[in-house]
PDB file of C-alpha atoms in Angstrom:
ATOM      1  CA  MET A  24     -32.086  16.868 -13.135  1.00 48.00           C
ATOM      2  CA  ALA A  25     -33.888  20.159 -13.618  1.00 67.00           C
ATOM      3  CA  LEU A  26     -32.335  23.605 -13.404  1.00 84.00           C
ATOM      4  CA  LYS A  27     -34.465  24.749 -10.451  1.00 87.00           C
ATOM      5  CA  GLU A  28     -31.443  25.289  -8.192  1.00 83.00           C
ATOM      6  CA  LEU A  29     -30.379  28.110 -10.515  1.00 82.00           C
ATOM      7  CA  ILE A  30     -33.423  30.167  -9.499  1.00 87.00           C
ATOM      8  CA  GLU A  31     -33.654  29.500  -5.744  1.00 82.00           C
ATOM      9  CA  ASN A  32     -33.635  33.036  -4.281  1.00 77.00           C
ATOM     10  CA  GLN A  33     -32.254  34.176  -7.639  1.00 82.00           C
ATOM     11  CA  THR A  34     -33.258  35.398 -11.082  1.00 87.00           C
ATOM     12  CA  ILE A  35     -32.188  34.471 -14.580  1.00 88.00           C
ATOM     13  CA  LYS A  36     -32.682  36.840 -17.527  1.00 88.00           C
ATOM     14  CA  ILE A  37     -32.226  36.193 -21.221  1.00 84.00           C
ATOM     15  CA  ASP A  38     -31.728  39.519 -22.998  1.00 73.00           C
ATOM     16  CA  ASP A  39     -29.425  41.726 -25.058  1.00 57.00           C
ATOM     17  CA  HIS A  40     -29.185  44.864 -22.850  1.00 50.00           C
ATOM     18  CA  LYS A  41     -30.501  47.168 -25.560  1.00 49.00           C
ATOM     19  CA  ARG A  42     -33.713  47.947 -23.738  1.00 43.00           C
ATOM     20  CA  GLY A  43     -35.660  50.925 -24.912  1.00 42.00           C
ATOM     21  CA  ASN A  44     -33.618  51.926 -27.937  1.00 44.00           C
ATOM     22  CA  ARG A  45     -36.335  50.759 -30.389  1.00 45.00           C
ATOM     23  CA  GLU A  46     -33.782  48.719 -32.282  1.00 48.00           C
ATOM     24  CA  ILE A  47     -34.946  45.619 -34.113  1.00 47.00           C
ATOM     25  CA  LYS A  48     -33.684  42.611 -32.184  1.00 49.00           C
ATOM     26  CA  ASN A  49     -31.447  40.434 -34.306  1.00 53.00           C
ATOM     27  CA  TRP A  50     -30.745  37.415 -32.129  1.00 50.00           C
ATOM     28  CA  ASP A  51     -28.393  35.943 -34.756  1.00 54.00           C
ATOM     29  CA  ASN A  52     -26.084  38.959 -34.755  1.00 55.00           C
ATOM     30  CA  ALA A  53     -23.138  38.389 -32.373  1.00 53.00           C
ATOM     31  CA  ARG A  54     -22.874  42.169 -31.878  1.00 59.00           C
ATOM     32  CA  SER A  55     -26.259  42.030 -30.102  1.00 60.00           C
ATOM     33  CA  ASP A  56     -24.589  40.265 -27.129  1.00 62.00           C
ATOM     34  CA  ILE A  57     -27.534  38.079 -26.204  1.00 66.00           C
ATOM     35  CA  HIS A  58     -26.810  36.346 -22.950  1.00 73.00           C
ATOM     36  CA  ILE A  59     -28.155  34.699 -19.841  1.00 78.00           C
ATOM     37  CA  ASP A  60     -27.822  36.839 -16.719  1.00 81.00           C
ATOM     38  CA  LYS A  61     -27.882  35.006 -13.420  1.00 78.00           C
ATOM     39  CA  THR A  62     -28.388  37.431 -10.561  1.00 78.00           C
ATOM     40  CA  THR A  63     -28.138  36.247  -6.993  1.00 75.00           C
ATOM     41  CA  ASN A  64     -27.877  37.824  -3.567  1.00 72.00           C
ATOM     42  CA  PHE A  65     -24.984  35.723  -2.409  1.00 68.00           C
ATOM     43  CA  PRO A  66     -22.476  35.979   0.428  1.00 68.00           C
ATOM     44  CA  LEU A  67     -19.283  37.419  -1.052  1.00 66.00           C
ATOM     45  CA  ASN A  68     -16.361  38.523   1.112  1.00 68.00           C
ATOM     46  CA  GLY A  69     -18.442  37.804   4.221  1.00 71.00           C
ATOM     47  CA  LYS A  70     -21.549  39.848   3.353  1.00 71.00           C
ATOM     48  CA  ARG A  71     -24.605  39.285   1.187  1.00 72.00           C
ATOM     49  CA  GLN A  72     -24.056  40.977  -2.165  1.00 71.00           C
ATOM     50  CA  LYS A  73     -25.679  40.988  -5.528  1.00 76.00           C
ATOM     51  CA  VAL A  74     -23.546  38.843  -7.848  1.00 78.00           C
ATOM     52  CA  ARG A  75     -24.244  38.863 -11.586  1.00 81.00           C
ATOM     53  CA  ILE A  76     -22.953  36.184 -13.925  1.00 80.00           C
ATOM     54  CA  LYS A  77     -23.304  36.936 -17.640  1.00 80.00           C
ATOM     55  CA  ILE A  78     -23.146  33.914 -19.960  1.00 74.00           C
ATOM     56  CA  PRO A  79     -23.119  34.851 -23.689  1.00 73.00           C
ATOM     57  CA  ILE A  80     -25.231  32.571 -25.892  1.00 67.00           C
ATOM     58  CA  ASN A  81     -24.789  34.057 -29.360  1.00 64.00           C
ATOM     59  CA  SER A  82     -21.070  34.863 -29.315  1.00 68.00           C
ATOM     60  CA  ASP A  83     -17.685  33.649 -28.122  1.00 73.00           C
ATOM     61  CA  ARG A  84     -17.393  36.386 -25.501  1.00 74.00           C
ATOM     62  CA  PRO A  85     -16.128  35.126 -22.137  1.00 75.00           C
ATOM     63  CA  ILE A  86     -18.380  34.613 -19.135  1.00 74.00           C
ATOM     64  CA  SER A  87     -18.198  37.650 -16.847  1.00 80.00           C
ATOM     65  CA  ILE A  88     -18.928  38.018 -13.134  1.00 80.00           C
ATOM     66  CA  GLU A  89     -19.528  41.330 -11.373  1.00 83.00           C
ATOM     67  CA  ASN A  90     -20.845  42.694  -8.093  1.00 77.00           C
ATOM     68  CA  GLU A  91     -23.632  45.226  -7.600  1.00 78.00           C
ATOM     69  CA  ARG A  92     -21.211  48.123  -8.183  1.00 81.00           C
ATOM     70  CA  HIS A  93     -20.440  46.633 -11.621  1.00 83.00           C
ATOM     71  CA  GLN A  94     -16.935  45.721 -10.482  1.00 83.00           C
ATOM     72  CA  GLU A  95     -15.455  42.560 -11.890  1.00 85.00           C
ATOM     73  CA  VAL A  96     -15.358  39.595  -9.528  1.00 80.00           C
ATOM     74  CA  TYR A  97     -12.469  37.312 -10.312  1.00 75.00           C
ATOM     75  CA  GLU A  98     -13.421  34.346  -8.199  1.00 73.00           C
ATOM     76  CA  ILE A  99     -16.906  32.958  -7.917  1.00 71.00           C
ATOM     77  CA  PRO A 100     -17.816  31.664  -4.444  1.00 70.00           C
ATOM     78  CA  ASN A 101     -17.382  27.870  -4.264  1.00 75.00           C
ATOM     79  CA  ARG A 102     -20.987  27.206  -3.233  1.00 74.00           C
ATOM     80  CA  LEU A 103     -22.327  29.239  -6.162  1.00 74.00           C
ATOM     81  CA  LYS A 104     -19.871  27.583  -8.546  1.00 74.00           C
ATOM     82  CA  ARG A 105     -20.924  24.115  -7.342  1.00 77.00           C
ATOM     83  CA  GLU A 106     -24.610  25.028  -7.716  1.00 77.00           C
ATOM     84  CA  ILE A 107     -24.125  26.095 -11.344  1.00 76.00           C
ATOM     85  CA  GLN A 108     -21.956  23.082 -12.187  1.00 74.00           C
ATOM     86  CA  GLN A 109     -24.418  20.621 -10.652  1.00 78.00           C
ATOM     87  CA  ALA A 110     -27.382  22.197 -12.416  1.00 77.00           C
ATOM     88  CA  LEU A 111     -25.616  22.143 -15.790  1.00 74.00           C
ATOM     89  CA  GLU A 112     -23.509  18.975 -15.501  1.00 78.00           C
ATOM     90  CA  ASN A 113     -26.075  16.716 -17.132  1.00 80.00           C
ATOM     91  CA  LYS A 114     -25.456  17.045 -20.873  1.00 81.00           C
ATOM     92  CA  GLN A 115     -29.030  16.113 -21.839  1.00 86.00           C
ATOM     93  CA  THR A 116     -30.520  18.662 -19.405  1.00 85.00           C
ATOM     94  CA  ARG A 117     -28.147  21.382 -20.615  1.00 80.00           C
ATOM     95  CA  GLU A 118     -28.715  20.674 -24.320  1.00 82.00           C
ATOM     96  CA  SER A 119     -32.491  20.502 -23.898  1.00 87.00           C
ATOM     97  CA  PHE A 120     -32.500  23.884 -22.125  1.00 86.00           C
ATOM     98  CA  VAL A 121     -30.263  25.535 -24.731  1.00 81.00           C
ATOM     99  CA  LYS A 122     -32.336  24.051 -27.553  1.00 85.00           C
ATOM    100  CA  ASP A 123     -35.530  25.517 -26.099  1.00 89.00           C
ATOM    101  CA  VAL A 124     -33.893  28.908 -25.453  1.00 86.00           C
ATOM    102  CA  LEU A 125     -32.712  29.033 -29.069  1.00 82.00           C
ATOM    103  CA  LYS A 126     -36.174  28.000 -30.301  1.00 87.00           C
ATOM    104  CA  VAL A 127     -37.744  30.844 -28.317  1.00 88.00           C
ATOM    105  CA  LEU A 128     -35.141  33.353 -29.517  1.00 82.00           C
ATOM    106  CA  GLU A 129     -35.553  32.570 -33.196  1.00 82.00           C
ATOM    107  CA  ASP A 130     -39.166  33.823 -33.034  1.00 85.00           C
ATOM    108  CA  PHE A 131     -38.774  36.261 -30.163  1.00 88.00           C
ATOM    109  CA  GLU A 132     -40.411  39.143 -32.021  1.00 89.00           C
ATOM    110  CA  THR A 133     -43.716  37.203 -31.840  1.00 93.00           C
ATOM    111  CA  ALA A 134     -43.461  36.480 -28.091  1.00 94.00           C
ATOM    112  CA  LEU A 135     -46.009  39.163 -27.194  1.00 96.00           C
ATOM    113  CA  SER A 136     -48.209  38.840 -30.280  1.00 96.00           C
ATOM    114  CA  THR A 137     -50.936  37.140 -28.208  1.00 97.00           C
ATOM    115  CA  GLU A 138     -51.386  35.999 -24.628  1.00 97.00           C
ATOM    116  CA  GLU A 139     -51.364  32.408 -25.881  1.00 97.00           C
ATOM    117  CA  ARG A 140     -48.005  32.905 -27.612  1.00 97.00           C
ATOM    118  CA  ALA A 141     -46.525  34.597 -24.521  1.00 97.00           C
ATOM    119  CA  GLU A 142     -47.666  31.694 -22.349  1.00 97.00           C
ATOM    120  CA  GLU A 143     -46.200  29.211 -24.839  1.00 96.00           C
ATOM    121  CA  VAL A 144     -42.815  30.989 -24.696  1.00 96.00           C
ATOM    122  CA  LEU A 145     -42.768  31.045 -20.895  1.00 97.00           C
ATOM    123  CA  THR A 146     -43.972  27.455 -20.572  1.00 96.00           C
ATOM    124  CA  ARG A 147     -41.188  26.244 -22.884  1.00 95.00           C
ATOM    125  CA  ILE A 148     -38.559  27.816 -20.612  1.00 94.00           C
ATOM    126  CA  SER A 149     -40.291  27.236 -17.241  1.00 95.00           C
ATOM    127  CA  LYS A 150     -40.483  23.458 -17.579  1.00 94.00           C
ATOM    128  CA  HIS A 151     -36.681  23.267 -17.294  1.00 92.00           C
ATOM    129  CA  PHE A 152     -37.020  24.705 -13.783  1.00 92.00           C
ATOM    130  CA  GLU A 153     -39.757  22.258 -12.722  1.00 92.00           C
ATOM    131  CA  LEU A 154     -42.434  24.961 -13.017  1.00 93.00           C
ATOM    132  CA  TYR A 155     -45.442  23.371 -14.680  1.00 91.00           C
ATOM    133  CA  TRP A 156     -48.811  24.678 -13.486  1.00 92.00           C
ATOM    134  CA  PRO A 157     -49.150  28.446 -13.181  1.00 94.00           C
ATOM    135  CA  LYS A 158     -51.416  29.685 -10.386  1.00 94.00           C
ATOM    136  CA  ASN A 159     -51.768  33.180 -11.798  1.00 95.00           C
ATOM    137  CA  ARG A 160     -51.240  35.176 -14.963  1.00 96.00           C
ATOM    138  CA  ILE A 161     -50.269  38.835 -14.955  1.00 96.00           C
ATOM    139  CA  LYS A 162     -50.466  40.876 -18.129  1.00 96.00           C
ATOM    140  CA  GLN A 163     -50.201  44.501 -19.080  1.00 96.00           C
ATOM    141  CA  TYR A 164     -51.542  46.174 -22.188  1.00 96.00           C
ATOM    142  CA  VAL A 165     -50.790  49.691 -23.438  1.00 96.00           C
ATOM    143  CA  ASN A 166     -52.961  50.958 -26.303  1.00 95.00           C
ATOM    144  CA  ASN A 167     -54.222  47.391 -26.870  1.00 95.00           C
ATOM    145  CA  ILE A 168     -50.639  46.079 -27.255  1.00 95.00           C
ATOM    146  CA  LEU A 169     -49.377  43.405 -24.873  1.00 97.00           C
ATOM    147  CA  GLU A 170     -46.376  44.946 -23.047  1.00 97.00           C
ATOM    148  CA  PHE A 171     -45.516  42.061 -20.730  1.00 95.00           C
ATOM    149  CA  TYR A 172     -46.893  38.714 -19.664  1.00 97.00           C
ATOM    150  CA  SER A 173     -46.041  36.760 -16.525  1.00 96.00           C
ATOM    151  CA  LEU A 174     -46.844  33.375 -15.098  1.00 97.00           C
ATOM    152  CA  VAL A 175     -46.751  32.893 -11.331  1.00 96.00           C
ATOM    153  CA  TYR A 176     -46.119  29.435  -9.909  1.00 95.00           C
ATOM    154  CA  GLU A 177     -46.378  28.103  -6.374  1.00 92.00           C
ATOM    155  CA  ASN A 178     -44.886  24.799  -5.279  1.00 86.00           C
ATOM    156  CA  ASP A 179     -46.153  22.474  -2.557  1.00 83.00           C
ATOM    157  CA  ASP A 180     -44.281  24.231   0.248  1.00 83.00           C
ATOM    158  CA  GLY A 181     -45.618  27.676  -0.700  1.00 87.00           C
ATOM    159  CA  LYS A 182     -42.557  29.045  -2.513  1.00 91.00           C
ATOM    160  CA  LYS A 183     -43.544  31.347  -5.363  1.00 94.00           C
ATOM    161  CA  TYR A 184     -41.756  31.616  -8.704  1.00 95.00           C
ATOM    162  CA  PHE A 185     -42.338  33.756 -11.781  1.00 95.00           C
ATOM    163  CA  ALA A 186     -41.619  33.681 -15.486  1.00 96.00           C
ATOM    164  CA  LYS A 187     -41.981  36.962 -17.383  1.00 96.00           C
ATOM    165  CA  VAL A 188     -41.558  38.039 -20.978  1.00 96.00           C
ATOM    166  CA  ASP A 189     -41.483  41.592 -22.275  1.00 94.00           C
ATOM    167  CA  LYS A 190     -40.178  43.232 -25.453  1.00 91.00           C
ATOM    168  CA  GLU A 191     -36.522  42.894 -24.460  1.00 87.00           C
ATOM    169  CA  LYS A 192     -36.109  39.869 -22.219  1.00 90.00           C
ATOM    170  CA  ILE A 193     -37.326  36.739 -20.544  1.00 94.00           C
ATOM    171  CA  GLU A 194     -36.951  36.495 -16.760  1.00 94.00           C
ATOM    172  CA  ILE A 195     -37.451  33.541 -14.486  1.00 94.00           C
ATOM    173  CA  GLY A 196     -36.824  33.310 -10.779  1.00 92.00           C
ATOM    174  CA  ARG A 197     -38.059  32.829  -7.292  1.00 90.00           C
ATOM    175  CA  TYR A 198     -40.165  35.588  -5.847  1.00 83.00           C
ATOM    176  CA  ASN A 199     -38.615  36.577  -2.537  1.00 71.00           C
ATOM    177  CA  GLY A 200     -37.640  39.664  -0.616  1.00 57.00           C
ATOM    178  CA  TYR A 201     -34.910  40.473  -3.147  1.00 47.00           C
ATOM    179  CA  ALA A 202     -37.066  40.196  -6.272  1.00 46.00           C
ATOM    180  CA  LYS A 203     -38.158  43.535  -7.727  1.00 49.00           C
ATOM    181  CA  GLN A 204     -40.461  42.087 -10.365  1.00 46.00           C
ATOM    182  CA  PHE A 205     -43.771  42.431  -8.541  1.00 48.00           C
ATOM    183  CA  LYS A 206     -44.939  44.283  -5.480  1.00 45.00           C
ATOM    184  CA  LYS A 207     -47.372  41.520  -4.589  1.00 45.00           C
ATOM    185  CA  ILE A 208     -47.985  38.138  -6.151  1.00 44.00           C
ATOM    186  CA  GLY A 209     -51.162  36.122  -6.085  1.00 45.00           C
TER     187      GLY A 209
END
């Protein structure tokens, strides 16, 4: 089973929340707090709210859940909990995903060295979400330096997904009305 359910109307980020401070990224340092962020617009207490689940991958910090006001949420909605458990219950699927994330992170500083390398990084992660053939590539250069690179996918029923890498993070998700990544895709 693939992890695609984790990105239906949602976004996953892999980052360390030290954007813009020009610090060298040391993915092996537990103080860097590298984690997977799952952001979803999910019904919580009867209304659609942004729910963020932070899963540390380079430390023993606990998983945290918060709402859009950065307030801690103590109980994850059952449907969201079931979705995450079902997507990650298969040990082989889970281990394969983590293995590829770790492989990408160990050479993350080279992720934007070339367009080919950026596409390789995104393809390695995207395949776990059943995203195989990009329909479009979006790239941005500043002073001849690749700033970000994105792949845009479209499945058979017209749903659009994206995978993006920049200097601080990797993002993957479904492009929908809640996504802020792109004004217009493909």
